[in-house]
XYZ file of C-alpha atoms in Angstrom:
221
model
C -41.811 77.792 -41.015
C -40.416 81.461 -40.843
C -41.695 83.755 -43.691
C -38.496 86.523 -43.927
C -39.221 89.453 -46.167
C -35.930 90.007 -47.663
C -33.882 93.108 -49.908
C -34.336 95.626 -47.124
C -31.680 95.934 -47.623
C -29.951 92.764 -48.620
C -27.231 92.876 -45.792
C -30.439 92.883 -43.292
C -31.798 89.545 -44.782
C -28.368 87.952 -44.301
C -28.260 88.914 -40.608
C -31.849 87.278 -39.751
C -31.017 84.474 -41.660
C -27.269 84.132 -39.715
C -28.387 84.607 -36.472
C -31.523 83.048 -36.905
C -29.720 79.540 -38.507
C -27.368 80.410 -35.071
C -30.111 80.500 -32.534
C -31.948 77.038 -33.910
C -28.273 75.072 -33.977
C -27.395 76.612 -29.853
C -31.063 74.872 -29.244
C -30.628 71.874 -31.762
C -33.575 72.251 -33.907
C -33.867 72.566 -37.596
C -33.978 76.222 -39.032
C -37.462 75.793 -41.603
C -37.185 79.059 -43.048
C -38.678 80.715 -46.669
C -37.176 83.843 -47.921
C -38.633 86.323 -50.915
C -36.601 89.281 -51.871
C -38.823 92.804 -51.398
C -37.580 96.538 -52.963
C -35.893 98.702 -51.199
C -36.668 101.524 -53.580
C -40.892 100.323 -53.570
C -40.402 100.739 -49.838
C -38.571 104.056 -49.499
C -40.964 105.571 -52.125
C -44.147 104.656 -49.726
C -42.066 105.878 -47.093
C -40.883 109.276 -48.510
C -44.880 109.900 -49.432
C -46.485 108.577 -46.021
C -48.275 106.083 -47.717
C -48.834 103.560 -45.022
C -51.711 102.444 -46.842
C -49.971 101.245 -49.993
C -47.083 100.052 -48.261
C -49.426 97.958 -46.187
C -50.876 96.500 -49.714
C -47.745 95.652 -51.095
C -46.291 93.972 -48.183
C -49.322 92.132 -47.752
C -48.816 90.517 -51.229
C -44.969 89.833 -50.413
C -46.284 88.196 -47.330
C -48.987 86.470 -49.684
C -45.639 84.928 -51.373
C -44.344 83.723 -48.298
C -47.020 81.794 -47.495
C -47.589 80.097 -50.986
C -44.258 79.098 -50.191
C -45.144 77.368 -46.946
C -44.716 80.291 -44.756
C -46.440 79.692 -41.285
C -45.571 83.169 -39.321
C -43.856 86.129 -40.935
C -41.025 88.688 -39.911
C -40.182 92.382 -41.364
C -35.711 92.261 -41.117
C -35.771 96.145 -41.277
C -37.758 99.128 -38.996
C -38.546 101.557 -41.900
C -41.781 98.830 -43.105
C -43.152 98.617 -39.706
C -44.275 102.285 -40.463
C -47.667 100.719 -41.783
C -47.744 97.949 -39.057
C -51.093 98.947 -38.047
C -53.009 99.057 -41.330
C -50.687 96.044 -42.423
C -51.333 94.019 -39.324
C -55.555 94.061 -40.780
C -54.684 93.028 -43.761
C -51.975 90.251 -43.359
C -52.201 86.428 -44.764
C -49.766 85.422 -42.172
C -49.228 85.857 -38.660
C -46.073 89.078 -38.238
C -43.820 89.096 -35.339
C -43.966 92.628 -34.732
C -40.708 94.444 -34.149
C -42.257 97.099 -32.435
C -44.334 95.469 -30.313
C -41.148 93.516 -28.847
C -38.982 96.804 -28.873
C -41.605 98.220 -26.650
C -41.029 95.494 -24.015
C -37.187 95.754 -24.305
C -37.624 99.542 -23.628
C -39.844 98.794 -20.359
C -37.374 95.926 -19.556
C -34.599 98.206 -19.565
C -36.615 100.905 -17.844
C -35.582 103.388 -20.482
C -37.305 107.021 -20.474
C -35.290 109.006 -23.273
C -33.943 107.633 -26.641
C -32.540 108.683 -29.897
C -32.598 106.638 -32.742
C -30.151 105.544 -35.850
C -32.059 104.656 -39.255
C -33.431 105.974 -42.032
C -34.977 109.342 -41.949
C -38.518 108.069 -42.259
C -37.672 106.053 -38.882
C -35.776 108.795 -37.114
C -38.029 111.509 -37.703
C -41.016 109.868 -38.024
C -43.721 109.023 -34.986
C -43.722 105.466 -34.992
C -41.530 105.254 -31.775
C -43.329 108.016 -30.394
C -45.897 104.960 -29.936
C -43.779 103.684 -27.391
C -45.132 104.341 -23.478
C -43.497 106.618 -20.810
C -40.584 107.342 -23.703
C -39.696 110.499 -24.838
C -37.911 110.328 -28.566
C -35.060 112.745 -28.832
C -34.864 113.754 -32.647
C -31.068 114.730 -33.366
C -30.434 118.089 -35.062
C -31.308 118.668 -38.763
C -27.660 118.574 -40.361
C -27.679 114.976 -37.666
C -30.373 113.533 -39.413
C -29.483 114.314 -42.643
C -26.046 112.126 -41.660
C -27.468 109.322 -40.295
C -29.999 108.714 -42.916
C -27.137 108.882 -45.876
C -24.893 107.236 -43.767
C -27.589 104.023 -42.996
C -28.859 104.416 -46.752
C -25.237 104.142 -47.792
C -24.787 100.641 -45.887
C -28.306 99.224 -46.724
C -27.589 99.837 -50.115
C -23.723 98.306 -50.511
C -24.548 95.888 -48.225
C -21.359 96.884 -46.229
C -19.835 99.611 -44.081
C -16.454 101.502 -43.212
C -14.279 101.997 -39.986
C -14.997 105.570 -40.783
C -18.855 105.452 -40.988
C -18.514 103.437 -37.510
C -16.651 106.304 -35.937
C -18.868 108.746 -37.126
C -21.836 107.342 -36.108
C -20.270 106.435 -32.286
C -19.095 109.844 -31.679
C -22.810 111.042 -32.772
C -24.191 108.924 -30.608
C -21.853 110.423 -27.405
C -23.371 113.256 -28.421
C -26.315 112.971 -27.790
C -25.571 110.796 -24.697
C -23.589 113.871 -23.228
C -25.342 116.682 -24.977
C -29.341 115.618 -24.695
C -29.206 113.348 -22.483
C -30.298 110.064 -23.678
C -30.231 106.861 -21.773
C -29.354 104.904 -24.807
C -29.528 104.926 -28.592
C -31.951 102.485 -30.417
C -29.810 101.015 -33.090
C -33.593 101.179 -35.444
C -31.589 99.948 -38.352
C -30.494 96.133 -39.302
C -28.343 96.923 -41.412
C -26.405 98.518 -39.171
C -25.290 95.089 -37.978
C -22.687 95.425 -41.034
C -21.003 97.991 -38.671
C -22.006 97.664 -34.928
C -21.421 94.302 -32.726
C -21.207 93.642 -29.118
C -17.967 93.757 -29.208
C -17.374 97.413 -31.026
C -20.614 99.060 -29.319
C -19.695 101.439 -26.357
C -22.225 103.579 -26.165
C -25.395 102.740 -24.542
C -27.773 101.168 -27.114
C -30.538 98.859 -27.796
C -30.361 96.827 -30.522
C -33.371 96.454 -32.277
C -32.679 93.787 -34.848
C -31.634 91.539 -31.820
C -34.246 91.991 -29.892
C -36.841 91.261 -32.531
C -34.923 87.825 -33.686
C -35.000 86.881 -29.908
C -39.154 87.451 -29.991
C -39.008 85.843 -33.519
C -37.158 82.459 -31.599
C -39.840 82.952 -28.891
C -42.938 82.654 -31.480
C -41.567 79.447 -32.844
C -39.989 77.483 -29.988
């Protein structure tokens, strides 16, 4: 039974649980899934302080939750968590499919040597996908950032997007295609999905949320 950590946002519990109900019908087997809703605002706060430590703690007792509730393996829906994957991955009652672990085999997959990312500022910023071998991280420019995290908080928080924060975003991201040469931009974000699809993406891009729902399938097929 999958363990989802849910409420980072809301919109990104939805997705996992969409696709994931998708995924198990396409192979005909039964979606056995437990959901528990986490804060958003307890997460950004450990974020904004670089407390991996007590982010670790808290998610372990969310996790704790999941598997009271029958949980048998446990996934993270968002990126900005996986900032204490380390000290959370010692401390865990369940089994996590980590997200980074299966980005970092997309990335080699894809043979991909320069990225930027879209997320919160914690995840854009930050040094967790400096982690990821043979990859230079291209941070965007200060007044960039500052965009895409109020832009990606906006949509976590409504649970939707706009036409307009989809154009935005796109023409960024050509930007630093053209401009800083990036082979593709990690879309580090699920909530993001509220905006972004195959269909609408045309700028080289890795998906992030899809790619860990894909290892998720792996662990439990």
């Amino acid at each position: 039974m999958i363990g989802i950590v849910g409420g980072l946002g809301v919109g990104a519990g939805i997705h996992y649980y969409r696709e994931l109900a998708a995924a198990h019908d396409a192979i005909g087997k039964p979606l056995e899934l437990v959901m528990i809703h986490a804060q958003m605002t307890r997460i950004f706060e450990h974020a904004a302080t670089g407390d991996a430590p007590g982010l670790a703690r808290y998610l372990e007792d969310v996790i704790g939750q999941l598997k009271r509730g029958g949980a048998t393996i446990a996934a993270i829906p968002a990126v900005t968590p996986h900032l204490c994957i380390g000290e959370l991955l010692s401390i865990t009652p369940l089994p996590i499919v980590n997200m980074l672990e299966a980005i970092a085999n997309e990335v080699r997959a894809r043979s991909l040597s320069r990225v930027a990312l879209f997320g919160t500022r914690f995840v854009v910023e930050g040094r967790m996908f400096g982690q990821l071998p043979g990859v230079e991280v291209v941070t965007p420019r200060p007044e960039e950032v500052d965009y895409i995290h109020h832009t990606y908080f906006s949509i976590a928080s409504s649970g939707a997007g706009s036409e307009e924060q989809r154009r935005g975003l796109t023409a960024l991201a050509r930007t630093l295609c053209a401009r800083d040469g990036v082979d593709a931009v990690l879309l580090a974000g699920t909530d993001l999905s509220a905006i972004f699809n195959e269909g609408n993406t045309d700028f080289p891009h890795l998906d992030c949320a899809r790619v860990h729902i894909q290892a998720i399938m792996r662990a439990v097929t």
